[in-house]
Amino acid sequence: MMYSAIILCAGSGKRTGLGYNKMFYQLQGETVYEKTVNVFLHDKRCEEIIIVCKKEEQSHFKKLLNKKCMKFVEGGKERQDSVYEGLKHVTSDYVMIHDGARPFVKKDLLDRLVVGMEEHKAVLAMVPCKDTIKRVKDGKVVETLIRSELMQAQTPQAFDTVLIRNAYKEAIENNIQATDDASMLELQGKDVYVVEGDYDNIKITTKEDLK
Ligand SMILES: Nc1ccn([C@@H]2O[C@H](COP(=O)(O)OP(=O)(O)OP(=O)(O)O)[C@@H](O)[C@H]2O)c(=O)n1
Ligand SMILES: C[C@](O)(CO)[C@H](O)COP(=O)(O)O
């Protein structure tokens, strides 16, 4: 099965406190974006990579500018706007949507997602919650959730292209906000399936993650 990858790089990285987009942070001799994109570049099933970035930062993606399978698309205000812009340019029947800020994604996880996609139209990587999660309001605990039922959503999230593009179109047109891609289908009552994620596949979000 061949797929397109959308790599989201159009954020600001404010929570890292770096003062610049964390995509350009140097990590083990490479930038974050290179480390992320290389995993997809080395996967033969990935036939197209769509980098969603800020227009003024496109020229900073130096290592990718001349690669054949690469497209650059201008991002939007929120993550979901950037995803929707990327989806408009997908040409494969299947698409994986991935945060550029998750550079530790591994080929094994892509394998699990491809197997999942062969059976289902929507799959995402998740890991079981390790901590106890409580709902809190005004500094007071309202509820303790049942941990055995809770999982943390990661990316990549993989979909039938038409299905996810239509879900995003409907959400954007109706001003619906969601923090991940699978939610767009869940809101339409569509089935979403889970493959085993990887605890190492962290999202670089705050300065602690940079360490
Ligand atoms: N308008 C946006 C916002 C986010 N992203 C991307 O979505 C991923 C997850 O977002 P997040 O961690 O929130 O990144 P930033 O927006 O860069 O961080 P912050 O919220 O701290 O500014 C990142 O790869 C980021 O580049 C994007 O493409 N377009
Ligand atoms: C999509 C995501 O990475 C799943 O955990 C997450 O929801 C993105 O959140 P962010 O606030 O846009 O970084």
PDB file of C-alpha atoms and ligand atoms in Angstrom:
ATOM      1  CA  MET A   1       0.000   0.000   0.000  1.00  0.00           C
ATOM      2  CA  MET A   2       1.357   3.404  -1.010  1.00  0.00           C
ATOM      3  CA  TYR A   3       0.601   6.541   0.979  1.00  0.00           C
ATOM      4  CA  SER A   4       1.267  10.283   1.189  1.00  0.00           C
ATOM      5  CA  ALA A   5       2.702  11.813   4.352  1.00  0.00           C
ATOM      6  CA  ILE A   6       1.734  15.239   5.643  1.00  0.00           C
ATOM      7  CA  ILE A   7       4.417  16.597   7.975  1.00  0.00           C
ATOM      8  CA  LEU A   8       3.210  19.542  10.037  1.00  0.00           C
ATOM      9  CA  CYS A   9       5.894  22.187  10.544  1.00  0.00           C
ATOM     10  CA  ALA A  10       3.899  25.437  10.532  1.00  0.00           C
ATOM     11  CA  GLY A  11       3.773  26.020  14.298  1.00  0.00           C
ATOM     12  CA  SER A  12       5.684  28.602  16.313  1.00  0.00           C
ATOM     13  CA  GLY A  13       7.183  26.473  19.080  1.00  0.00           C
ATOM     14  CA  LYS A  14       6.243  29.050  21.741  1.00  0.00           C
ATOM     15  CA  ARG A  15       6.073  26.523  24.578  1.00  0.00           C
ATOM     16  CA  THR A  16       9.711  25.490  24.057  1.00  0.00           C
ATOM     17  CA  GLY A  17      10.818  29.052  24.881  1.00  0.00           C
ATOM     18  CA  LEU A  18      13.434  28.811  22.113  1.00  0.00           C
ATOM     19  CA  GLY A  19      12.319  32.005  20.400  1.00  0.00           C
ATOM     20  CA  TYR A  20      12.200  30.262  17.015  1.00  0.00           C
ATOM     21  CA  ASN A  21      10.334  27.378  15.382  1.00  0.00           C
ATOM     22  CA  LYS A  22      11.463  24.147  17.087  1.00  0.00           C
ATOM     23  CA  MET A  23      11.618  22.467  13.652  1.00  0.00           C
ATOM     24  CA  PHE A  24      15.052  24.085  13.251  1.00  0.00           C
ATOM     25  CA  TYR A  25      16.402  22.986  16.642  1.00  0.00           C
ATOM     26  CA  GLN A  26      19.563  20.857  16.323  1.00  0.00           C
ATOM     27  CA  LEU A  27      19.123  17.343  17.645  1.00  0.00           C
ATOM     28  CA  GLN A  28      21.920  14.748  17.445  1.00  0.00           C
ATOM     29  CA  GLY A  29      23.518  16.553  14.485  1.00  0.00           C
ATOM     30  CA  GLU A  30      20.324  17.095  12.524  1.00  0.00           C
ATOM     31  CA  THR A  31      17.451  19.537  12.710  1.00  0.00           C
ATOM     32  CA  VAL A  32      14.172  18.262  14.166  1.00  0.00           C
ATOM     33  CA  TYR A  33      12.474  18.475  10.765  1.00  0.00           C
ATOM     34  CA  GLU A  34      15.240  16.453   9.026  1.00  0.00           C
ATOM     35  CA  LYS A  35      15.094  13.715  11.636  1.00  0.00           C
ATOM     36  CA  THR A  36      11.312  13.453  11.274  1.00  0.00           C
ATOM     37  CA  VAL A  37      11.191  13.593   7.481  1.00  0.00           C
ATOM     38  CA  ASN A  38      14.059  11.101   7.003  1.00  0.00           C
ATOM     39  CA  VAL A  39      11.966   8.308   8.515  1.00  0.00           C
ATOM     40  CA  PHE A  40       9.345   8.791   5.797  1.00  0.00           C
ATOM     41  CA  LEU A  41      11.961   9.339   3.061  1.00  0.00           C
ATOM     42  CA  HIS A  42      13.370   5.888   3.846  1.00  0.00           C
ATOM     43  CA  ASP A  43       9.981   4.174   3.663  1.00  0.00           C
ATOM     44  CA  LYS A  44       9.436   2.903   0.093  1.00  0.00           C
ATOM     45  CA  ARG A  45       5.653   2.957   0.573  1.00  0.00           C
ATOM     46  CA  CYS A  46       5.686   6.724   1.090  1.00  0.00           C
ATOM     47  CA  GLU A  47       5.285   8.173  -2.403  1.00  0.00           C
ATOM     48  CA  GLU A  48       4.813  11.841  -1.553  1.00  0.00           C
ATOM     49  CA  ILE A  49       5.782  14.063   1.375  1.00  0.00           C
ATOM     50  CA  ILE A  50       3.861  17.261   1.959  1.00  0.00           C
ATOM     51  CA  ILE A  51       5.675  19.708   4.211  1.00  0.00           C
ATOM     52  CA  VAL A  52       3.223  22.192   5.703  1.00  0.00           C
ATOM     53  CA  CYS A  53       5.156  25.247   6.814  1.00  0.00           C
ATOM     54  CA  LYS A  54       5.050  29.014   7.103  1.00  0.00           C
ATOM     55  CA  LYS A  55       5.596  30.690   3.737  1.00  0.00           C
ATOM     56  CA  GLU A  56       8.470  32.783   5.086  1.00  0.00           C
ATOM     57  CA  GLU A  57      10.203  29.677   6.480  1.00  0.00           C
ATOM     58  CA  GLN A  58      10.052  27.504   3.354  1.00  0.00           C
ATOM     59  CA  SER A  59      13.577  28.420   2.281  1.00  0.00           C
ATOM     60  CA  HIS A  60      14.878  27.232   5.691  1.00  0.00           C
ATOM     61  CA  PHE A  61      14.007  23.610   4.830  1.00  0.00           C
ATOM     62  CA  LYS A  62      17.274  23.534   2.874  1.00  0.00           C
ATOM     63  CA  LYS A  63      17.929  19.780   2.972  1.00  0.00           C
ATOM     64  CA  LEU A  64      14.544  19.027   1.375  1.00  0.00           C
ATOM     65  CA  LEU A  65      14.140  21.682  -1.291  1.00  0.00           C
ATOM     66  CA  ASN A  66      15.473  19.614  -4.213  1.00  0.00           C
ATOM     67  CA  LYS A  67      13.988  16.240  -3.317  1.00  0.00           C
ATOM     68  CA  LYS A  68      11.636  14.785  -5.931  1.00  0.00           C
ATOM     69  CA  CYS A  69       8.741  13.514  -3.842  1.00  0.00           C
ATOM     70  CA  MET A  70       8.488  16.716  -1.770  1.00  0.00           C
ATOM     71  CA  LYS A  71       5.724  19.347  -1.892  1.00  0.00           C
ATOM     72  CA  PHE A  72       5.611  22.527   0.177  1.00  0.00           C
ATOM     73  CA  VAL A  73       2.275  23.924   1.300  1.00  0.00           C
ATOM     74  CA  GLU A  74       1.555  27.045   3.345  1.00  0.00           C
ATOM     75  CA  GLY A  75       0.126  26.298   6.801  1.00  0.00           C
ATOM     76  CA  GLY A  76      -2.753  27.949   8.655  1.00  0.00           C
ATOM     77  CA  LYS A  77      -3.437  29.596  12.012  1.00  0.00           C
ATOM     78  CA  GLU A  78      -4.102  26.434  14.039  1.00  0.00           C
ATOM     79  CA  ARG A  79      -2.807  22.887  13.622  1.00  0.00           C
ATOM     80  CA  GLN A  80      -6.124  21.800  12.120  1.00  0.00           C
ATOM     81  CA  ASP A  81      -5.967  24.579   9.497  1.00  0.00           C
ATOM     82  CA  SER A  82      -2.495  23.388   8.516  1.00  0.00           C
ATOM     83  CA  VAL A  83      -3.702  19.784   8.208  1.00  0.00           C
ATOM     84  CA  TYR A  84      -6.586  20.852   5.982  1.00  0.00           C
ATOM     85  CA  GLU A  85      -4.233  22.812   3.701  1.00  0.00           C
ATOM     86  CA  GLY A  86      -2.012  19.727   3.445  1.00  0.00           C
ATOM     87  CA  LEU A  87      -4.946  17.427   2.697  1.00  0.00           C
ATOM     88  CA  LYS A  88      -5.906  19.538  -0.324  1.00  0.00           C
ATOM     89  CA  HIS A  89      -2.632  18.486  -1.982  1.00  0.00           C
ATOM     90  CA  VAL A  90      -2.626  14.744  -1.244  1.00  0.00           C
ATOM     91  CA  THR A  91      -2.672  12.551  -4.375  1.00  0.00           C
ATOM     92  CA  SER A  92      -2.446   9.040  -2.806  1.00  0.00           C
ATOM     93  CA  ASP A  93      -5.478   7.039  -1.677  1.00  0.00           C
ATOM     94  CA  TYR A  94      -4.052   6.861   1.853  1.00  0.00           C
ATOM     95  CA  VAL A  95      -2.445   9.511   4.002  1.00  0.00           C
ATOM     96  CA  MET A  96      -0.440   9.604   7.217  1.00  0.00           C
ATOM     97  CA  ILE A  97      -0.601  12.874   9.154  1.00  0.00           C
ATOM     98  CA  HIS A  98       2.394  13.458  11.423  1.00  0.00           C
ATOM     99  CA  ASP A  99       3.619  16.230  13.729  1.00  0.00           C
ATOM    100  CA  GLY A 100       7.005  17.494  12.582  1.00  0.00           C
ATOM    101  CA  ALA A 101       7.618  17.830  16.322  1.00  0.00           C
ATOM    102  CA  ARG A 102       7.715  14.015  16.779  1.00  0.00           C
ATOM    103  CA  PRO A 103      11.193  13.238  15.403  1.00  0.00           C
ATOM    104  CA  PHE A 104      11.528   9.867  17.186  1.00  0.00           C
ATOM    105  CA  VAL A 105       8.912   8.108  15.054  1.00  0.00           C
ATOM    106  CA  LYS A 106      10.228   4.689  13.956  1.00  0.00           C
ATOM    107  CA  LYS A 107       9.812   2.577  10.832  1.00  0.00           C
ATOM    108  CA  ASP A 108       8.183  -0.189  12.980  1.00  0.00           C
ATOM    109  CA  LEU A 109       5.368   2.165  13.851  1.00  0.00           C
ATOM    110  CA  LEU A 110       4.819   3.016  10.163  1.00  0.00           C
ATOM    111  CA  ASP A 111       4.648  -0.759   9.509  1.00  0.00           C
ATOM    112  CA  ARG A 112       1.952  -1.190  12.164  1.00  0.00           C
ATOM    113  CA  LEU A 113      -0.041   1.715  10.740  1.00  0.00           C
ATOM    114  CA  VAL A 114       0.146   0.337   7.183  1.00  0.00           C
ATOM    115  CA  VAL A 115      -1.123  -3.057   8.405  1.00  0.00           C
ATOM    116  CA  GLY A 116      -3.902  -1.249  10.288  1.00  0.00           C
ATOM    117  CA  MET A 117      -4.832   0.798   7.221  1.00  0.00           C
ATOM    118  CA  GLU A 118      -5.124  -2.360   5.120  1.00  0.00           C
ATOM    119  CA  GLU A 119      -8.005  -3.403   7.365  1.00  0.00           C
ATOM    120  CA  HIS A 120      -9.521  -0.100   8.485  1.00  0.00           C
ATOM    121  CA  LYS A 121      -9.971   3.369   7.047  1.00  0.00           C
ATOM    122  CA  ALA A 122      -8.745   5.226  10.123  1.00  0.00           C
ATOM    123  CA  VAL A 123      -5.989   4.165  12.537  1.00  0.00           C
ATOM    124  CA  LEU A 124      -3.799   5.975  14.992  1.00  0.00           C
ATOM    125  CA  ALA A 125      -0.864   5.254  17.266  1.00  0.00           C
ATOM    126  CA  MET A 126      -1.658   5.283  20.991  1.00  0.00           C
ATOM    127  CA  VAL A 127       0.004   4.313  24.258  1.00  0.00           C
ATOM    128  CA  PRO A 128      -1.703   3.444  27.565  1.00  0.00           C
ATOM    129  CA  CYS A 129      -1.685   6.220  30.187  1.00  0.00           C
ATOM    130  CA  LYS A 130       0.821   5.524  32.955  1.00  0.00           C
ATOM    131  CA  ASP A 131      -0.302   8.213  35.398  1.00  0.00           C
ATOM    132  CA  THR A 132      -3.653   8.545  37.098  1.00  0.00           C
ATOM    133  CA  ILE A 133      -5.684  11.234  35.310  1.00  0.00           C
ATOM    134  CA  LYS A 134      -8.105  13.475  37.217  1.00  0.00           C
ATOM    135  CA  ARG A 135     -10.536  16.079  36.028  1.00  0.00           C
ATOM    136  CA  VAL A 136      -9.962  19.305  37.977  1.00  0.00           C
ATOM    137  CA  LYS A 137     -11.961  22.531  38.216  1.00  0.00           C
ATOM    138  CA  ASP A 138     -10.877  25.658  40.136  1.00  0.00           C
ATOM    139  CA  GLY A 139      -8.127  23.741  41.925  1.00  0.00           C
ATOM    140  CA  LYS A 140     -10.455  20.985  43.159  1.00  0.00           C
ATOM    141  CA  VAL A 141     -10.670  17.393  41.941  1.00  0.00           C
ATOM    142  CA  VAL A 142     -13.989  16.708  40.247  1.00  0.00           C
ATOM    143  CA  GLU A 143     -13.385  13.142  39.089  1.00  0.00           C
ATOM    144  CA  THR A 144     -10.739  10.432  38.780  1.00  0.00           C
ATOM    145  CA  LEU A 145     -10.936   8.741  35.393  1.00  0.00           C
ATOM    146  CA  ILE A 146     -10.619   4.966  34.962  1.00  0.00           C
ATOM    147  CA  ARG A 147      -6.999   4.641  33.918  1.00  0.00           C
ATOM    148  CA  SER A 148      -7.346   1.229  32.284  1.00  0.00           C
ATOM    149  CA  GLU A 149      -9.662   2.844  29.714  1.00  0.00           C
ATOM    150  CA  LEU A 150      -7.357   5.772  28.913  1.00  0.00           C
ATOM    151  CA  MET A 151      -4.782   6.018  26.152  1.00  0.00           C
ATOM    152  CA  GLN A 152      -2.644   8.888  24.847  1.00  0.00           C
ATOM    153  CA  ALA A 153      -2.997   9.756  21.168  1.00  0.00           C
ATOM    154  CA  GLN A 154       0.173  10.169  19.126  1.00  0.00           C
ATOM    155  CA  THR A 155       0.906  10.753  15.485  1.00  0.00           C
ATOM    156  CA  PRO A 156       1.180   9.424  12.794  1.00  0.00           C
ATOM    157  CA  GLN A 157      -2.554   9.056  12.329  1.00  0.00           C
ATOM    158  CA  ALA A 158      -3.427   7.228   9.101  1.00  0.00           C
ATOM    159  CA  PHE A 159      -6.544   7.481   6.957  1.00  0.00           C
ATOM    160  CA  ASP A 160      -8.349   6.862   3.719  1.00  0.00           C
ATOM    161  CA  THR A 161      -7.694  10.228   2.054  1.00  0.00           C
ATOM    162  CA  VAL A 162     -11.242  10.998   0.902  1.00  0.00           C
ATOM    163  CA  LEU A 163     -12.702  10.110   4.297  1.00  0.00           C
ATOM    164  CA  ILE A 164     -10.407  12.400   6.327  1.00  0.00           C
ATOM    165  CA  ARG A 165     -10.481  15.222   3.771  1.00  0.00           C
ATOM    166  CA  ASN A 166     -14.291  15.295   3.879  1.00  0.00           C
ATOM    167  CA  ALA A 167     -14.296  15.184   7.689  1.00  0.00           C
ATOM    168  CA  TYR A 168     -11.893  18.131   7.848  1.00  0.00           C
ATOM    169  CA  LYS A 169     -13.911  20.080   5.276  1.00  0.00           C
ATOM    170  CA  GLU A 170     -17.077  19.648   7.336  1.00  0.00           C
ATOM    171  CA  ALA A 171     -15.312  20.559  10.597  1.00  0.00           C
ATOM    172  CA  ILE A 172     -13.645  23.675   9.195  1.00  0.00           C
ATOM    173  CA  GLU A 173     -16.865  24.856   7.533  1.00  0.00           C
ATOM    174  CA  ASN A 174     -18.728  24.432  10.836  1.00  0.00           C
ATOM    175  CA  ASN A 175     -16.034  26.016  13.032  1.00  0.00           C
ATOM    176  CA  ILE A 176     -15.431  22.780  14.914  1.00  0.00           C
ATOM    177  CA  GLN A 177     -12.138  22.566  16.781  1.00  0.00           C
ATOM    178  CA  ALA A 178     -10.236  19.418  17.663  1.00  0.00           C
ATOM    179  CA  THR A 179      -6.711  18.762  18.869  1.00  0.00           C
ATOM    180  CA  ASP A 180      -6.045  15.695  16.729  1.00  0.00           C
ATOM    181  CA  ASP A 181      -7.060  14.271  13.361  1.00  0.00           C
ATOM    182  CA  ALA A 182      -8.955  11.167  14.430  1.00  0.00           C
ATOM    183  CA  SER A 183     -11.330  13.420  16.415  1.00  0.00           C
ATOM    184  CA  MET A 184     -12.653  14.808  13.154  1.00  0.00           C
ATOM    185  CA  LEU A 185     -13.987  11.349  12.251  1.00  0.00           C
ATOM    186  CA  GLU A 186     -15.104  10.541  15.802  1.00  0.00           C
ATOM    187  CA  LEU A 187     -17.260  13.685  15.685  1.00  0.00           C
ATOM    188  CA  GLN A 188     -18.990  12.242  12.605  1.00  0.00           C
ATOM    189  CA  GLY A 189     -19.600   8.946  14.407  1.00  0.00           C
ATOM    190  CA  LYS A 190     -17.059   7.102  12.231  1.00  0.00           C
ATOM    191  CA  ASP A 191     -14.964   4.204  13.545  1.00  0.00           C
ATOM    192  CA  VAL A 192     -11.334   4.856  14.432  1.00  0.00           C
ATOM    193  CA  TYR A 193      -8.938   2.029  15.344  1.00  0.00           C
ATOM    194  CA  VAL A 194      -5.779   1.909  17.405  1.00  0.00           C
ATOM    195  CA  VAL A 195      -2.313   0.496  16.782  1.00  0.00           C
ATOM    196  CA  GLU A 196       0.370   0.247  19.439  1.00  0.00           C
ATOM    197  CA  GLY A 197       2.297   3.495  19.663  1.00  0.00           C
ATOM    198  CA  ASP A 198       5.705   4.007  21.168  1.00  0.00           C
ATOM    199  CA  TYR A 199       6.533   5.787  24.441  1.00  0.00           C
ATOM    200  CA  ASP A 200       9.672   7.189  22.775  1.00  0.00           C
ATOM    201  CA  ASN A 201       7.582   8.899  20.098  1.00  0.00           C
ATOM    202  CA  ILE A 202       7.254  12.083  22.147  1.00  0.00           C
ATOM    203  CA  LYS A 203       6.073  15.441  20.865  1.00  0.00           C
ATOM    204  CA  ILE A 204       8.650  18.124  21.539  1.00  0.00           C
ATOM    205  CA  THR A 205       6.438  20.657  23.288  1.00  0.00           C
ATOM    206  CA  THR A 206       8.155  22.281  26.293  1.00  0.00           C
ATOM    207  CA  LYS A 207      11.787  23.008  27.153  1.00  0.00           C
ATOM    208  CA  GLU A 208      11.969  19.817  29.251  1.00  0.00           C
ATOM    209  CA  ASP A 209      11.322  17.814  26.067  1.00  0.00           C
ATOM    210  CA  LEU A 210      14.367  19.404  24.417  1.00  0.00           C
ATOM    211  CA  LYS A 211      16.632  17.718  27.006  1.00  0.00           C
TER     212      LYS A 211
HETATM  213  N1  LIG B   1      -0.697  26.390  12.939  1.00  0.00           N
HETATM  214  C1  LIG B   1       0.012  25.292  13.171  1.00  0.00           C
HETATM  215  C2  LIG B   1       0.294  24.861  14.497  1.00  0.00           C
HETATM  216  C3  LIG B   1       1.046  23.708  14.680  1.00  0.00           C
HETATM  217  N2  LIG B   1       1.528  23.033  13.602  1.00  0.00           N
HETATM  218  C4  LIG B   1       2.370  21.855  13.788  1.00  0.00           C
HETATM  219  O1  LIG B   1       1.666  20.890  14.539  1.00  0.00           O
HETATM  220  C5  LIG B   1       2.555  20.154  15.363  1.00  0.00           C
HETATM  221  C6  LIG B   1       2.069  20.101  16.810  1.00  0.00           C
HETATM  222  O2  LIG B   1       1.861  21.427  17.282  1.00  0.00           O
HETATM  223  P1  LIG B   1       2.554  22.087  18.548  1.00  0.00           P
HETATM  224  O3  LIG B   1       3.370  21.133  19.297  1.00  0.00           O
HETATM  225  O4  LIG B   1       1.477  22.829  19.252  1.00  0.00           O
HETATM  226  O5  LIG B   1       3.592  23.071  17.820  1.00  0.00           O
HETATM  227  P2  LIG B   1       3.747  24.626  17.902  1.00  0.00           P
HETATM  228  O6  LIG B   1       2.504  25.323  17.472  1.00  0.00           O
HETATM  229  O7  LIG B   1       4.978  24.874  17.122  1.00  0.00           O
HETATM  230  O8  LIG B   1       4.042  24.877  19.455  1.00  0.00           O
HETATM  231  P3  LIG B   1       3.420  25.976  20.440  1.00  0.00           P
HETATM  232  O9  LIG B   1       1.958  25.638  20.571  1.00  0.00           O
HETATM  233  O10 LIG B   1       4.186  25.770  21.687  1.00  0.00           O
HETATM  234  O11 LIG B   1       3.661  27.321  19.807  1.00  0.00           O
HETATM  235  C7  LIG B   1       3.930  20.804  15.231  1.00  0.00           C
HETATM  236  O12 LIG B   1       4.719  19.945  14.444  1.00  0.00           O
HETATM  237  C8  LIG B   1       3.644  22.124  14.580  1.00  0.00           C
HETATM  238  O13 LIG B   1       4.675  22.597  13.723  1.00  0.00           O
HETATM  239  C9  LIG B   1       1.233  23.459  12.309  1.00  0.00           C
HETATM  240  O14 LIG B   1       1.673  22.838  11.339  1.00  0.00           O
HETATM  241  N3  LIG B   1       0.462  24.581  12.130  1.00  0.00           N
HETATM  242  C1  LIG B   2      -2.032  15.502  17.495  1.00  0.00           C
HETATM  243  C2  LIG B   2      -1.393  15.362  18.848  1.00  0.00           C
HETATM  244  O1  LIG B   2       0.014  15.252  18.712  1.00  0.00           O
HETATM  245  C3  LIG B   2      -1.886  14.076  19.481  1.00  0.00           C
HETATM  246  O2  LIG B   2      -1.364  13.914  20.747  1.00  0.00           O
HETATM  247  C4  LIG B   2      -1.684  16.538  19.762  1.00  0.00           C
HETATM  248  O3  LIG B   2      -3.049  16.601  20.096  1.00  0.00           O
HETATM  249  C5  LIG B   2      -1.210  17.874  19.205  1.00  0.00           C
HETATM  250  O4  LIG B   2      -1.385  18.894  20.152  1.00  0.00           O
HETATM  251  P1  LIG B   2      -0.721  20.352  19.975  1.00  0.00           P
HETATM  252  O5  LIG B   2      -1.165  21.170  21.130  1.00  0.00           O
HETATM  253  O6  LIG B   2      -1.203  20.844  18.651  1.00  0.00           O
HETATM  254  O7  LIG B   2       0.754  20.136  19.997  1.00  0.00           O
END
